[in-house]
Amino acid sequence: MSRAVIDRVCADEILDSRGNPTVEVSVSLSNGVTASASVPSGASTGEFEAVELRDKNPERYGGKGVLTAVQHVNEEIARALVGMRADEQRAIDATLIEADGSESKKVLGANAILGASLACAKAGAMESGLPLFRYLGGANSHVLPVPMFNVLNGGKHAHQGPDIQEFKLVPFGAPTFREALRYGAETYHALGAVLADAGLSTNVGDEGGYVPQLPSNVAALELILRAIERAGYRPGEDIAIGIDPAASSFYVDGRYRLTRDQRILTSSEMIDFWADWVTRFPLVSLEDPLADNDWAGFSALTRELGERVQVVGDDLFVTNSKFLQRGIDEHCCNSILIKLNQIGTVTETLDTAQLAFSAGYTCLVSHRSGETGDTSIADLAVALGCGQIKAGAPARGERVAKYNRLLAIERMLGDDARFAGRGAFRQLDRR
Ligand code: PGA
Ligand code: ZN
């Protein structure tokens, strides 16, 4: 039987969850199969992320329009892909990379390229009659990730909030994904009640977490611990905590400036600060605890804490195998955040995750602070079998869409489904 080929590739400018434009790409095959994908967008972006092409026309969306990227899909990308088979993901992505020709994907735009790459993956899956996780991950994809719920927002996602960007519930003690979702949602609501009782705001930030105005960063952890208990769970047993300080966002002139704590710290003082938290609180995952150019600091921190806590590189690695290889060589982090749009194609994302696994690093699949209804990252997490995903609070449509997709995958897998649980955090074995 001859396989269908790509017939049509077209894009549109749609809105993301922050009301900013983003790219949606549709791919149609010669047999009538059509699939579409939309691209997320970050706020606390790493310096070396693939380039998100924006029009910079001040008369539209404050310069954030993506009509140029849309045009690149409709013209150059469509020309390059039409006639190719949709199930040749590596060849498709290699073609996209070549058509762009730049290291950073600045010519066609990583938003244009990823939209096309992901839409082709979805079309390939549909044509093969497989759900996306099975198509990308193969016959043995059956591990549901531990969801990390960002329930308290700060940094660039909530200007009134703490300096630390994300405080996450990690319900790794749940027996199934479905139960983990319940643990998370119940604790999210308990946190709302704890905040209301304390007379604090229950307004939410970009990822659906609350944004109370607190006297210190540590106050956020104390409130979360209270919420876990109030919801009837055991901190550190049923639900642990993960944080993403996104430290580049408060690193100025070589110093870490914690405004809420009125402290200015050197790199080694910042490491001591985290070591103290790891000792005092049930922290299992520490993402971007230092700035993305503080490689020496990352290496020192990993030496000191890497046996006790997952140290995740996000802005440091930007899902790029070159940066990850440097991290492996210099012993920086023991885990990598996986964001499709940081690198710009499905193939490069899978290759980076593969490199991480081969070096004994864990992978945490991630959404962006600007999201759409696209749920591909849920499938990606199951395809990789990495056992971890973060997609924001268990609230707001664009966040719960990913968690609801994982519920559907769990249902589809039936008795074959396995929840990653505590085992996803292999660093904790040595605790
Ligand atoms: P971003 O934040 O999507 O705004 O970059 C997410 C993160 O830092 O993990
Ligand atoms: Zn991050």
XYZ file of C-alpha atoms and ligand atoms in Angstrom:
441
model
C 0.000 0.000 0.000
C 1.500 3.343 -0.914
C 1.624 5.857 1.901
C -0.129 9.203 1.686
C 1.981 12.292 1.170
C 1.741 15.828 2.489
C -0.615 17.762 0.290
C -1.033 21.065 2.021
C 0.629 22.986 4.860
C -0.932 26.203 6.057
C -0.827 28.398 9.130
C -2.865 30.963 10.990
C -2.218 33.558 13.680
C -4.196 32.610 16.807
C -4.077 33.761 20.450
C -2.327 32.094 23.371
C -3.464 32.032 27.003
C -1.963 35.468 27.682
C -3.776 37.011 24.729
C -0.639 37.146 22.601
C -0.510 35.896 19.014
C 0.965 32.495 18.238
C 1.215 30.141 15.284
C -1.180 27.320 14.452
C -0.232 24.981 11.613
C -2.461 22.528 9.735
C -1.121 19.712 7.604
C -3.320 17.806 5.147
C -2.343 14.542 3.506
C -3.272 13.195 0.104
C -5.652 10.677 1.750
C -7.645 13.428 3.440
C -6.077 13.158 6.919
C -5.682 16.598 8.496
C -3.934 17.496 11.741
C -3.058 20.764 13.373
C -0.721 21.932 16.113
C -0.237 25.210 17.915
C 2.884 26.617 19.485
C 3.357 27.851 23.065
C 5.411 30.840 24.185
C 7.613 31.524 27.216
C 8.093 34.624 29.359
C 11.189 33.693 31.345
C 13.050 32.481 28.293
C 16.578 31.118 28.187
C 19.117 33.247 26.358
C 19.881 30.527 23.816
C 16.393 29.317 22.966
C 15.524 28.933 19.288
C 14.161 32.236 17.970
C 10.447 32.883 18.216
C 9.776 35.106 15.216
C 7.627 38.156 15.994
C 6.664 40.819 13.459
C 7.864 43.777 15.581
C 5.187 45.890 13.916
C 4.107 48.234 16.733
C 0.731 48.739 15.077
C -0.324 45.125 15.646
C -0.405 43.393 19.051
C 2.320 45.687 20.381
C 4.812 44.192 17.931
C 4.021 40.596 18.926
C 2.181 39.600 15.741
C 3.340 36.419 14.000
C 2.202 37.111 10.440
C 5.752 36.736 9.106
C 6.067 33.298 10.697
C 2.639 32.379 9.301
C 3.755 33.461 5.850
C 6.928 31.366 6.167
C 4.766 28.306 6.841
C 2.457 29.051 3.940
C 5.299 29.628 1.506
C 8.836 28.262 2.193
C 7.800 25.502 4.593
C 4.848 24.350 2.491
C 7.094 24.234 -0.600
C 9.685 22.170 1.272
C 7.267 19.655 2.791
C 4.593 19.056 0.165
C 5.159 15.653 -1.424
C 7.005 14.209 1.600
C 5.554 11.368 3.639
C 4.142 12.471 6.983
C 5.585 9.494 8.847
C 9.181 10.385 8.073
C 9.640 12.692 11.038
C 13.438 12.785 10.937
C 13.458 13.620 7.232
C 10.751 16.260 7.721
C 12.634 17.929 10.557
C 15.939 17.749 8.694
C 14.214 19.453 5.754
C 12.852 22.190 8.033
C 16.262 22.745 9.629
C 17.895 22.964 6.209
C 15.244 25.310 4.825
C 15.944 27.665 7.731
C 19.702 27.308 7.496
C 20.549 29.139 10.727
C 21.721 27.745 14.065
C 18.948 29.492 16.011
C 16.060 29.020 13.511
C 15.846 32.789 13.238
C 15.245 32.805 9.476
C 11.897 31.002 9.298
C 11.238 31.232 13.044
C 11.169 28.382 15.561
C 7.455 29.033 16.036
C 6.818 28.411 12.317
C 9.119 25.385 12.264
C 7.784 23.728 15.426
C 4.173 24.244 14.328
C 4.942 22.392 11.086
C 7.040 19.696 12.761
C 4.383 18.925 15.358
C 1.478 19.045 12.912
C 3.328 16.530 10.702
C 3.865 14.253 13.730
C 0.164 14.382 14.487
C -0.752 13.708 10.855
C 1.711 10.800 10.794
C 0.123 9.385 13.941
C -3.388 9.733 12.551
C -2.407 8.149 9.289
C -0.847 5.250 11.180
C -3.996 4.876 13.253
C -2.051 5.400 16.487
C -2.443 7.853 19.337
C 0.422 10.378 19.325
C 2.140 8.905 22.424
C 2.265 5.454 20.818
C 3.400 6.814 17.464
C 6.254 8.789 19.041
C 7.130 6.349 21.803
C 6.442 2.906 20.362
C 4.658 -0.215 21.557
C 5.960 -0.101 25.120
C 4.818 3.449 25.976
C 2.781 2.903 29.112
C 4.207 5.080 31.919
C 2.051 7.968 33.124
C 4.069 10.906 34.446
C 3.973 12.412 37.911
C 2.281 15.775 37.346
C 3.897 18.806 38.956
C 1.236 21.383 39.733
C 2.422 24.968 39.883
C 0.117 26.262 42.596
C 1.899 29.444 43.627
C 3.261 31.785 40.961
C 5.939 34.452 41.152
C 8.817 35.941 39.171
C 7.983 36.904 35.600
C 4.641 35.075 35.751
C 3.167 37.168 38.569
C 4.691 40.509 39.395
C 3.192 40.843 42.888
C 4.359 37.366 43.864
C 7.546 35.857 45.291
C 10.903 36.085 43.487
C 10.717 32.340 42.954
C 8.712 31.695 39.810
C 7.091 28.336 40.598
C 6.120 26.397 43.694
C 4.848 22.977 42.613
C 2.993 20.136 44.265
C 4.532 16.779 43.365
C 1.968 14.082 44.268
C 4.375 11.207 43.746
C 2.828 9.068 46.471
C -0.431 8.607 44.553
C -1.148 5.127 43.158
C -2.278 6.318 39.717
C -2.221 9.440 37.552
C -5.927 9.938 38.138
C -5.386 9.928 41.887
C -2.372 12.240 41.563
C -4.628 14.690 39.749
C -7.136 14.497 42.598
C -4.408 14.982 45.243
C -3.216 18.037 43.332
C -6.612 19.627 42.744
C -7.720 19.087 46.346
C -4.514 20.604 47.673
C -4.781 23.520 45.229
C -8.209 24.284 46.665
C -6.939 23.801 50.222
C -4.215 26.334 49.445
C -6.880 28.762 48.267
C -8.643 28.317 51.604
C -5.382 28.737 53.567
C -4.707 31.984 51.710
C -8.245 33.278 52.174
C -8.065 32.494 55.919
C -4.845 34.490 56.127
C -6.472 37.425 54.334
C -4.211 36.917 51.307
C -5.164 37.233 47.641
C -6.379 34.212 45.717
C -5.868 35.842 42.333
C -3.925 33.663 39.943
C -0.866 34.111 37.711
C -0.039 33.041 34.166
C 0.062 29.329 34.993
C -3.002 29.284 37.223
C -1.183 29.302 40.576
C -2.159 31.756 43.316
C -0.229 35.006 43.694
C -0.283 36.089 47.324
C 1.836 39.041 48.427
C 4.186 37.480 50.941
C 6.828 38.888 53.282
C 9.422 36.322 52.198
C 10.002 33.493 49.733
C 10.014 30.867 52.435
C 6.512 31.942 53.487
C 5.229 30.372 50.252
C 6.636 26.977 51.220
C 5.105 27.203 54.675
C 1.666 27.972 53.223
C 1.940 25.065 50.799
C 2.885 22.644 53.568
C -0.138 23.825 55.509
C -2.348 23.280 52.448
C -1.036 19.735 51.918
C -1.925 18.875 55.501
C -5.258 20.640 55.338
C -6.157 18.541 52.291
C -5.353 15.421 54.335
C -2.033 14.454 52.752
C 1.416 13.819 54.225
C 4.099 16.247 53.023
C 7.035 14.342 51.593
C 5.145 11.056 51.539
C 2.029 11.653 49.467
C 2.951 15.048 48.094
C 6.418 16.549 47.831
C 7.383 19.989 46.565
C 9.260 21.162 43.495
C 10.425 24.694 42.823
C 11.569 26.627 39.777
C 13.255 29.813 40.935
C 14.119 30.678 37.268
C 17.124 32.335 38.842
C 18.252 34.158 35.686
C 15.282 36.458 36.263
C 16.771 37.814 39.510
C 20.458 37.613 38.599
C 21.773 41.128 38.072
C 25.436 42.151 37.757
C 26.695 38.803 39.007
C 24.497 38.704 42.116
C 21.227 36.975 43.027
C 18.765 39.612 44.196
C 15.913 38.216 46.279
C 13.695 41.279 46.592
C 11.144 39.627 48.892
C 13.887 38.602 51.321
C 15.851 41.856 50.893
C 18.970 39.815 50.260
C 21.690 40.024 47.628
C 23.660 36.795 47.332
C 26.789 35.543 45.574
C 26.613 32.258 43.695
C 27.982 30.265 46.619
C 25.633 32.002 49.077
C 22.748 31.162 46.755
C 23.821 27.496 46.837
C 23.857 27.614 50.660
C 20.352 29.110 50.557
C 19.065 26.151 48.489
C 20.973 23.609 50.584
C 19.157 24.957 53.636
C 15.778 24.584 51.897
C 16.572 21.055 50.720
C 17.404 20.129 54.309
C 14.347 21.760 55.865
C 11.594 21.030 53.346
C 10.397 17.995 51.334
C 11.888 19.401 48.119
C 12.406 16.828 45.395
C 12.992 18.997 42.336
C 15.013 22.180 42.027
C 14.907 23.787 38.573
C 17.155 26.629 37.409
C 18.349 27.367 40.958
C 21.120 29.491 39.431
C 21.408 31.771 36.408
C 21.835 30.288 32.947
C 25.430 31.517 32.582
C 26.577 30.357 36.027
C 27.955 27.003 34.835
C 30.563 26.852 37.617
C 27.829 27.466 40.165
C 25.699 24.680 38.674
C 28.577 22.275 38.872
C 29.239 23.197 42.541
C 25.535 22.959 43.399
C 25.154 19.564 41.717
C 28.198 18.272 43.595
C 26.666 19.422 46.866
C 22.972 18.601 46.385
C 22.764 16.274 43.386
C 22.562 13.133 45.527
C 19.554 14.419 47.423
C 17.450 16.373 44.970
C 16.655 16.508 41.273
C 18.541 19.481 39.814
C 16.860 20.462 36.548
C 18.406 22.597 33.820
C 15.851 24.638 31.893
C 17.282 27.994 30.775
C 20.722 26.384 31.176
C 20.135 23.664 28.554
C 17.234 25.070 26.476
C 16.438 21.492 25.299
C 19.564 21.714 23.137
C 21.862 18.693 22.986
C 24.931 20.930 22.647
C 24.263 22.661 25.957
C 23.205 19.400 27.576
C 26.479 17.789 26.459
C 28.398 20.616 28.118
C 26.335 20.022 31.267
C 27.128 16.302 31.176
C 30.843 17.036 30.682
C 30.942 19.584 33.517
C 28.592 17.631 35.822
C 25.933 20.338 35.878
C 22.427 19.180 36.967
C 21.102 15.616 36.928
C 17.913 16.381 35.019
C 16.745 18.425 32.023
C 13.534 20.280 31.289
C 12.098 19.324 27.896
C 10.311 22.097 25.973
C 9.643 21.525 22.291
C 9.712 25.195 21.372
C 13.106 25.835 22.965
C 14.725 23.792 20.212
C 12.027 23.893 17.526
C 11.524 20.383 16.112
C 10.138 17.086 17.382
C 13.247 15.163 16.283
C 15.721 17.414 18.092
C 13.551 17.236 21.220
C 13.561 13.424 21.130
C 17.317 13.385 20.482
C 17.997 15.668 23.461
C 15.880 13.466 25.729
C 17.746 10.401 24.443
C 21.080 12.024 25.244
C 19.811 12.865 28.734
C 18.745 9.268 29.392
C 22.039 7.897 28.133
C 23.891 10.134 30.605
C 21.628 9.082 33.490
C 19.762 12.398 33.597
C 16.014 12.461 34.202
C 13.674 14.414 31.876
C 10.815 16.678 32.924
C 8.462 17.526 30.040
C 7.128 21.065 30.276
C 4.526 23.486 29.009
C 5.259 27.215 28.609
C 3.727 30.087 30.529
C 1.885 31.112 27.334
C -0.094 28.067 26.197
C -2.877 26.974 23.860
C -5.285 24.050 23.897
C -2.640 21.865 22.208
C -2.000 18.777 24.347
C 0.993 17.265 22.556
C 3.231 17.520 25.627
C 1.016 15.030 27.474
C 1.654 12.497 24.711
C 5.324 13.414 24.613
C 5.727 12.685 28.326
C 4.189 9.217 27.911
C 6.161 8.593 24.709
C 9.425 9.347 26.506
C 8.394 7.292 29.518
C 10.240 9.883 31.574
C 7.713 9.874 34.387
C 7.439 13.643 34.907
C 5.463 16.546 33.458
C 4.722 20.103 34.512
C 1.737 21.846 32.937
C 0.776 24.462 35.516
C -1.954 24.510 38.139
C -4.820 22.025 38.047
C -6.917 24.990 36.884
C -7.342 27.138 33.729
C -8.402 25.515 30.491
C -5.062 25.504 28.708
C -3.401 23.827 31.732
C -6.034 21.197 32.545
C -6.254 20.272 28.843
C -2.862 18.552 29.264
C -3.873 16.797 32.492
C -7.190 15.732 30.962
C -5.320 14.312 27.973
C -3.214 12.253 30.393
C -6.428 10.954 31.964
C -7.568 9.902 28.497
C -4.237 8.183 27.822
C -4.452 6.392 31.174
C -7.950 5.238 30.286
C -6.790 4.073 26.854
C -3.949 2.054 28.384
C -6.238 0.399 30.919
C -4.449 -2.282 32.941
C -1.206 -1.609 31.080
C -0.923 1.902 32.519
C 1.718 2.392 35.195
C 2.100 5.567 37.240
C 5.736 6.629 37.526
C 5.371 7.699 41.178
C 8.374 8.162 43.416
C 10.565 6.068 41.139
C 10.626 8.942 38.631
C 12.982 10.780 40.969
C 15.889 8.395 41.027
C 18.042 10.937 42.873
C 15.878 10.355 45.938
C 16.991 6.734 46.209
C 20.088 7.916 47.991
C 18.316 10.100 50.508
P 8.318 30.212 30.622
O 8.455 29.578 32.074
O 7.449 29.355 29.826
O 7.787 31.585 30.892
O 9.735 30.248 30.075
C 8.485 28.217 32.321
C 9.745 27.811 33.005
O 10.625 28.641 33.310
O 9.911 26.627 33.269
Zn 11.961 26.870 34.252
